[in-house]
Short mmCIF file of C-alpha atoms in Angstrom, two decimals:
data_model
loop_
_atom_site.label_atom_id
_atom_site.label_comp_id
_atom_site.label_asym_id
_atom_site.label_seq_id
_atom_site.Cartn_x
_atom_site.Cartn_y
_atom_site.Cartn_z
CA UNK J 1 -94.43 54.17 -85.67
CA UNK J 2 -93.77 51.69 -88.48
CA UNK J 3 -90.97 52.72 -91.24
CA UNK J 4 -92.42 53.24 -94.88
CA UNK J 5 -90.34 50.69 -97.13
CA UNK J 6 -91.32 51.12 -100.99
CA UNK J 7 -90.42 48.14 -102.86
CA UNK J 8 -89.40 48.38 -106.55
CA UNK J 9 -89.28 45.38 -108.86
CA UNK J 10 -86.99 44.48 -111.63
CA UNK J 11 -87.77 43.79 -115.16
CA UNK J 12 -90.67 41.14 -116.57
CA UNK J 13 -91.94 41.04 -112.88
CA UNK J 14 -94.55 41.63 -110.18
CA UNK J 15 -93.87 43.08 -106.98
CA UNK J 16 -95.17 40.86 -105.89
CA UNK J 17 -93.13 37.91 -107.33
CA UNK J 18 -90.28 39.83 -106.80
CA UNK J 19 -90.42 40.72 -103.42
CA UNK J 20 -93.09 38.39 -101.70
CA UNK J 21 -91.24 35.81 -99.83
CA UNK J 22 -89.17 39.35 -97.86
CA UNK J 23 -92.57 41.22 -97.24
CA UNK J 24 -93.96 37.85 -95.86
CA UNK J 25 -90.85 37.89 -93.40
CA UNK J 26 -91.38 41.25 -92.59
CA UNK J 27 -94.66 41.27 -91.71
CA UNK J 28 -98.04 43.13 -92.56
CA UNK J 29 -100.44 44.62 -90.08
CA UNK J 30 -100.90 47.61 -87.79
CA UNK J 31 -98.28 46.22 -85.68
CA UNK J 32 -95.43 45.66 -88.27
CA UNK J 33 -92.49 47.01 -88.68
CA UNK J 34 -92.71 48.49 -91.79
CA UNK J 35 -95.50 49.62 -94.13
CA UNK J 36 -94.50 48.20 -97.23
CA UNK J 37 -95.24 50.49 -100.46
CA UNK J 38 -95.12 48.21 -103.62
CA UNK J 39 -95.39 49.30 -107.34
CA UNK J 40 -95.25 47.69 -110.32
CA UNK J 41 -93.25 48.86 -113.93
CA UNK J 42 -95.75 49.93 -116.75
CA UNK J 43 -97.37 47.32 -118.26
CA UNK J 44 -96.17 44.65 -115.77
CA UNK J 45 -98.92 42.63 -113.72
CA UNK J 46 -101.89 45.00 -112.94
CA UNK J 47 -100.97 47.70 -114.30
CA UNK J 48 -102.82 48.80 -117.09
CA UNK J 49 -101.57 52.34 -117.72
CA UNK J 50 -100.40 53.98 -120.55
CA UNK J 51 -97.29 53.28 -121.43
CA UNK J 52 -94.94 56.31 -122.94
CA UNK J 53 -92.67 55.18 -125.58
CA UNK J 54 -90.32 57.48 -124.49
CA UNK J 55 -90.18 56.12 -120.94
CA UNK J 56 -87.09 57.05 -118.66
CA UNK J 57 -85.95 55.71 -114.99
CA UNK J 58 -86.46 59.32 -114.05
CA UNK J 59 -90.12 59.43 -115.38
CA UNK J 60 -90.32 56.14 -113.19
CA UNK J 61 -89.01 57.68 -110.06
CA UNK J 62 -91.29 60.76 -110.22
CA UNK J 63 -93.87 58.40 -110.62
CA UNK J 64 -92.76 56.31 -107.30
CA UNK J 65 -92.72 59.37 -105.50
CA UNK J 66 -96.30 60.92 -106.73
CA UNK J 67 -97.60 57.15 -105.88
CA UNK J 68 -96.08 57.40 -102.21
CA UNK J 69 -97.63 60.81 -101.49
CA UNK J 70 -100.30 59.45 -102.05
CA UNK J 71 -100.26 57.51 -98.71
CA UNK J 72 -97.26 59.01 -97.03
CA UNK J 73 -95.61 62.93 -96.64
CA UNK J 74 -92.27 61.96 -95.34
CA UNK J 75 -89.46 59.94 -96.19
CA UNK J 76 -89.21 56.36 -96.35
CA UNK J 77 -87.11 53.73 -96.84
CA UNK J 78 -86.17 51.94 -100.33
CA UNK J 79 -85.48 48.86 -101.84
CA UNK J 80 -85.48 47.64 -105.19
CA UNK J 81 -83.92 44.85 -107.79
CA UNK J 82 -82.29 45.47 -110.90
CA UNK J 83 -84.45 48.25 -112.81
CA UNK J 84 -85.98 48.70 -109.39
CA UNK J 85 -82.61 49.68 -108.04
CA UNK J 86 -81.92 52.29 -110.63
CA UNK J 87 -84.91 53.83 -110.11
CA UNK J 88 -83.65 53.35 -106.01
CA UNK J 89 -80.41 55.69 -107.44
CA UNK J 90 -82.52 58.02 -109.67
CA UNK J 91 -84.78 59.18 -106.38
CA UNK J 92 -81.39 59.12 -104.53
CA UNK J 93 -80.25 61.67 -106.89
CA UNK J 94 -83.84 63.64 -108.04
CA UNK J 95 -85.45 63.41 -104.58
CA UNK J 96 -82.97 63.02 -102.05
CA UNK J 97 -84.84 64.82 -99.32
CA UNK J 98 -87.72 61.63 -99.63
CA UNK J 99 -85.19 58.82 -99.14
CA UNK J 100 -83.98 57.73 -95.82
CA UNK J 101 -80.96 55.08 -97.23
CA UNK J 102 -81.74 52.48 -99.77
CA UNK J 103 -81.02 48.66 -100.97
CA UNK J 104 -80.03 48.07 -104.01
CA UNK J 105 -80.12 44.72 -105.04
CA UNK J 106 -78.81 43.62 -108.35
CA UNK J 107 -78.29 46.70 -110.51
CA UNK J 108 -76.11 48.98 -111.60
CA UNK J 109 -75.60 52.91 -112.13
CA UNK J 110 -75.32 51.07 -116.14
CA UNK J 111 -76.57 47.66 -116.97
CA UNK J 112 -75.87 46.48 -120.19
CA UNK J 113 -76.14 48.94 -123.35
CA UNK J 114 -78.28 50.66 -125.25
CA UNK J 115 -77.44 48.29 -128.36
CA UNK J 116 -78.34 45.31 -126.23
CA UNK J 117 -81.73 46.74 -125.10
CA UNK J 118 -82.53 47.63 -128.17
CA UNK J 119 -81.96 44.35 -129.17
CA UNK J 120 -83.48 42.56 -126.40
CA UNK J 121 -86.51 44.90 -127.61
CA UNK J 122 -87.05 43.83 -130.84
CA UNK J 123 -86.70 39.81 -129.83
CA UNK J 124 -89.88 40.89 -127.59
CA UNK J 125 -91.68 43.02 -130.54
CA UNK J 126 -91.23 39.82 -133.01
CA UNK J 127 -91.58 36.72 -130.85
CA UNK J 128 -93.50 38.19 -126.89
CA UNK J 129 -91.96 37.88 -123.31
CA UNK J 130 -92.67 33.92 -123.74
CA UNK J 131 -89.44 33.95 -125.63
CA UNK J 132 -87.36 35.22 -123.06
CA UNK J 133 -88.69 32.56 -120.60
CA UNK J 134 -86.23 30.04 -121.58
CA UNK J 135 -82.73 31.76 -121.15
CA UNK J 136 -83.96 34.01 -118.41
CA UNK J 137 -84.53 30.92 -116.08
CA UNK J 138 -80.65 30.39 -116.42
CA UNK J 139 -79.53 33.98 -116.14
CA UNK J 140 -81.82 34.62 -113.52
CA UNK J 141 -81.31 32.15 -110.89
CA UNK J 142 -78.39 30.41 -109.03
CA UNK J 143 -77.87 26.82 -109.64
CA UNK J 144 -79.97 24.52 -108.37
CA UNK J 145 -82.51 26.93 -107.32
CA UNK J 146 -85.27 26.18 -109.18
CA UNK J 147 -85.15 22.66 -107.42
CA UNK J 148 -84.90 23.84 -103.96
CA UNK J 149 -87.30 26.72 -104.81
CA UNK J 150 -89.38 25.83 -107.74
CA UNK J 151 -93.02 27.49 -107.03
CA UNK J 152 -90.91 31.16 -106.08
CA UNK J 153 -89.53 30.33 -109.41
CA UNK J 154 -92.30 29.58 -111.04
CA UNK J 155 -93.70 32.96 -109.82
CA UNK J 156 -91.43 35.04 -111.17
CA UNK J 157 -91.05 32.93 -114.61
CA UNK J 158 -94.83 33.24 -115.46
CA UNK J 159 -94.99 36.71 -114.13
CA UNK J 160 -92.03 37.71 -117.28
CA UNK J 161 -94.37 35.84 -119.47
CA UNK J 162 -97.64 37.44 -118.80
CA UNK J 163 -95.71 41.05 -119.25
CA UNK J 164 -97.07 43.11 -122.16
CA UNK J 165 -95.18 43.51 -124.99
CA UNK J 166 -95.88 47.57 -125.03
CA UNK J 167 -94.57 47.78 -120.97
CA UNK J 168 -91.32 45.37 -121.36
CA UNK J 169 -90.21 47.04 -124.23
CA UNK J 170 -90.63 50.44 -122.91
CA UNK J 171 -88.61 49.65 -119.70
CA UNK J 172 -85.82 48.25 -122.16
CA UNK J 173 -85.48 51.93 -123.60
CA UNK J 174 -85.37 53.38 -120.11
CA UNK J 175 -82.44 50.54 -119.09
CA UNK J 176 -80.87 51.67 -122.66
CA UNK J 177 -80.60 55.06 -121.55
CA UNK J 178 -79.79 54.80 -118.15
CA UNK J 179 -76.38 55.98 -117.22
CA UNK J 180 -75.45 57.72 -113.93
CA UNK J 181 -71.70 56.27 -113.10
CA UNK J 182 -70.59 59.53 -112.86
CA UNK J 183 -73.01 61.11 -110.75
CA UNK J 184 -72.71 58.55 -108.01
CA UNK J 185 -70.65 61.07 -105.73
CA UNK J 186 -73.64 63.23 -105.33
CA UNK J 187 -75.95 60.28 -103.19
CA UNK J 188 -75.22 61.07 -99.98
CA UNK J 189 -77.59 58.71 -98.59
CA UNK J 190 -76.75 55.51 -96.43
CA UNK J 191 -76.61 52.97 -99.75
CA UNK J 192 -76.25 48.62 -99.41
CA UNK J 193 -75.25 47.55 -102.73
CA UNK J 194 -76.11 43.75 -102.77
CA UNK J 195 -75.05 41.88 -105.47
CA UNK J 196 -75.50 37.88 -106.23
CA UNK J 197 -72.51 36.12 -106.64
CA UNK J 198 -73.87 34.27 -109.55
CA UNK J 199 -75.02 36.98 -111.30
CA UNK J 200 -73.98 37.55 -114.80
CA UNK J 201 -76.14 40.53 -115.41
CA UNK J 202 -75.08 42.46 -112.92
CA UNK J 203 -71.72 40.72 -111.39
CA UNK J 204 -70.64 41.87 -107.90
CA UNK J 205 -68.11 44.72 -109.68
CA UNK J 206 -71.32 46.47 -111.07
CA UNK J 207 -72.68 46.69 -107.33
CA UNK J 208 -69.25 47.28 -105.80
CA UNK J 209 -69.13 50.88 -108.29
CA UNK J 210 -72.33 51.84 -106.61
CA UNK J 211 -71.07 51.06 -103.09
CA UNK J 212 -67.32 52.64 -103.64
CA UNK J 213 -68.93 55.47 -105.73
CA UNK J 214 -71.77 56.72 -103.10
CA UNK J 215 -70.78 58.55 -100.44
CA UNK J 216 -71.84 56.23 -97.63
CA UNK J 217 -72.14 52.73 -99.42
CA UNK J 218 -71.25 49.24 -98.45
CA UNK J 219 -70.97 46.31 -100.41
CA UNK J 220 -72.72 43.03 -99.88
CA UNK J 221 -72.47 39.53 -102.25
CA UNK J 222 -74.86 36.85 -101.35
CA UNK J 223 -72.98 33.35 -102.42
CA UNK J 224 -75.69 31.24 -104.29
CA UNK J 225 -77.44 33.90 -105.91
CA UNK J 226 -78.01 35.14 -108.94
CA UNK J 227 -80.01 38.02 -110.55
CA UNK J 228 -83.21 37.69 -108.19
CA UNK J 229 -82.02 38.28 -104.58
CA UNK J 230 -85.14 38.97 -102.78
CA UNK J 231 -86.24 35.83 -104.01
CA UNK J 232 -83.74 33.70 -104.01
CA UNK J 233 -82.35 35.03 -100.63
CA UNK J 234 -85.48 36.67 -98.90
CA UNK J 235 -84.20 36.13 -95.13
CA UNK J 236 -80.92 37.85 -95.70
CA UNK J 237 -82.40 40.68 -98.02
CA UNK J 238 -84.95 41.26 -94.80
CA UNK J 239 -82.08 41.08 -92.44
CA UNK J 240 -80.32 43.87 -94.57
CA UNK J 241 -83.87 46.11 -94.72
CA UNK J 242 -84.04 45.60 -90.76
CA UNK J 243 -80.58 46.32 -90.57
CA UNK J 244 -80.63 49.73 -92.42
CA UNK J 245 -83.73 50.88 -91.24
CA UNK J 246 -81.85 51.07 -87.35
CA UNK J 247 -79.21 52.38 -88.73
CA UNK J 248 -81.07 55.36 -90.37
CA UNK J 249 -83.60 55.70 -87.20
CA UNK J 250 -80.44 56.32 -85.15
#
C-alpha cells in the first residue's frame, strides 16, 4: 500500500511549481510509492476561494486536514516549503495523531516579523505580485541557478506573478503572526529540517531551531540552494521523503 505524502507550497506559488520536478521523481500511478496530496494557499494558482482577511497557519492546517479526509482516513506523510512548512509544524502540533513525520524545507517556527509582512503587504496592495518578481528571483534561488535551471525557474517566477493580490496578502498576515519557537518541544513526531545553504530568508540556524527544538529532529543543509529546495534540489528532497517514509513504516 502506497504512503499518502501531502505536499504544501510556499508563498507566491503553485504546488505544482513548487514541488513538480520531486513528484515527477517519485512517481504517479497505482503502482507508486506514494499518493501525493497537493494543495495550494488561498488565492494562489487555481484556487479561487474566499479568502479570510483574518487568515492564520492554523486556519490553513485545518483546512489541509479537512482536504485530506476527503480522500484519506489515516495518517500520512508531510512535506512542505517555507509557509508550507509552518503549516507542516502547525498540524504537528494541532493534529498530531494525522502526521506520520514531516519535511520541512525552508521555514521556520518564525520567519521574518510581523512589521516586515506587513510591509511586504502593502508593496503588493500598491504595486501587485509583479513587483516582487524582480528581487524574489535573487532571494529565491542559489547562484547560477536560473542558468542551469531556467524553465523550473521560470515556473515558479510566473507562478508569484499570477498570485492574487487578495490571497498573497492574506498569507503575509498569517506569516506575520506565526510564532511557535516555544512550543517546538511538544512535536514529537520524526521531523527533517532542511535548510538551503544560500538561503537568506530562512538561513540554516532558522531550520537547525526546528531540528534541536523537536523532539526527534535532524538537521539537513543542501549546499547550492537557496529558498526553493524542492526545486532547486528535487532528487535529494525525494531521497529525504523516501528516506523518512522507511523510517516511519518501521
Amino acid at each position: 500500500m502506497s504512503t499518502v505524502l501531502v505536499l504544501g507550497p510556499s508563498l507566491g506559488t503553485t504546488a505544482a511549481a513548487c514541488w513538480g520536478p520531486v513528484v515527477d521523481l517519485l512517481g504517479t500511478g497505482s503502482d507508486a510509492e506514494f499518493e501525493v496530496v497537493a494543495w495550494e494557499l488561498p488565492g494562489h494558482g487555481a484556487d479561487r476561494r474566499p479568502v479570510p482577511a483574518d487568515l492564520t497557519i492554523a486556519d490553513l492546517a485545518q483546512q489541509v486536514v479537512d482536504a485530506v479526509a476527503e480522500r484519506h482516513d489515516g495518517p500520512f506523510l508531510y512535506a512542505g516549503d517555507s509557509v508550507g512548512g509552518q503549516v507542516g509544524l502547525q498540524l504537528l502540533l494541532d493534529h498530531p495523531d494525522r502526521v506520520l513525520g514531516a519535511v520541512l524545507c525552508c521555514t521556520g517556527a518564525r520567519i521574518g516579523t510581523t512589521q516586515s509582512w506587513a510591509e511586504r503587504a502593502a508593496q503588493v496592495r500598491a504595486s501587485g505580485t509583479a513587483s516582487l518578481v524582480g528581487p524574489t528571483a535573487s532571494r529565491w534561488f542559489a547562484p547560477g541557478f536560473l542558468e542551469r535551471r531556467p524553465a523550473v525557474g521560470a515556473a515558479l517566477l510566473h507562478a508569484l506573478r499570477d498570485t492574487g493580490t487578495e490571497g498573497y496578502t492574506a498569507v503575509c498576515g498569517a506569516l506575520g503572526a506565526f510564532d511557535v519557537r516555544d512550543r517546538l518541544g511538544e512535536v514529537d513526531r520524526p521531523v527533517v529540517a532542511v535548510a538551503g545553504a544560500h538561503d537568506a530568508v530562512c538561513p540554516p540556524e532558522s531550520l537547525r531551531e526546528i531540528a534541536d527544538g523537536v523532539r526527534d529532529g535532524r538537521l539537513v543543509v543542501l549546499d547550492d540552494v537557496a529558498h526553493q529546495a524542492p526545486a532547486e534540489a528535487p532528487e535529494e528532497i525525494a531521497r529525504i521523503v523516501r528516506d523518512l517514509a522507511r523510517e516511519v513504516a518501521r
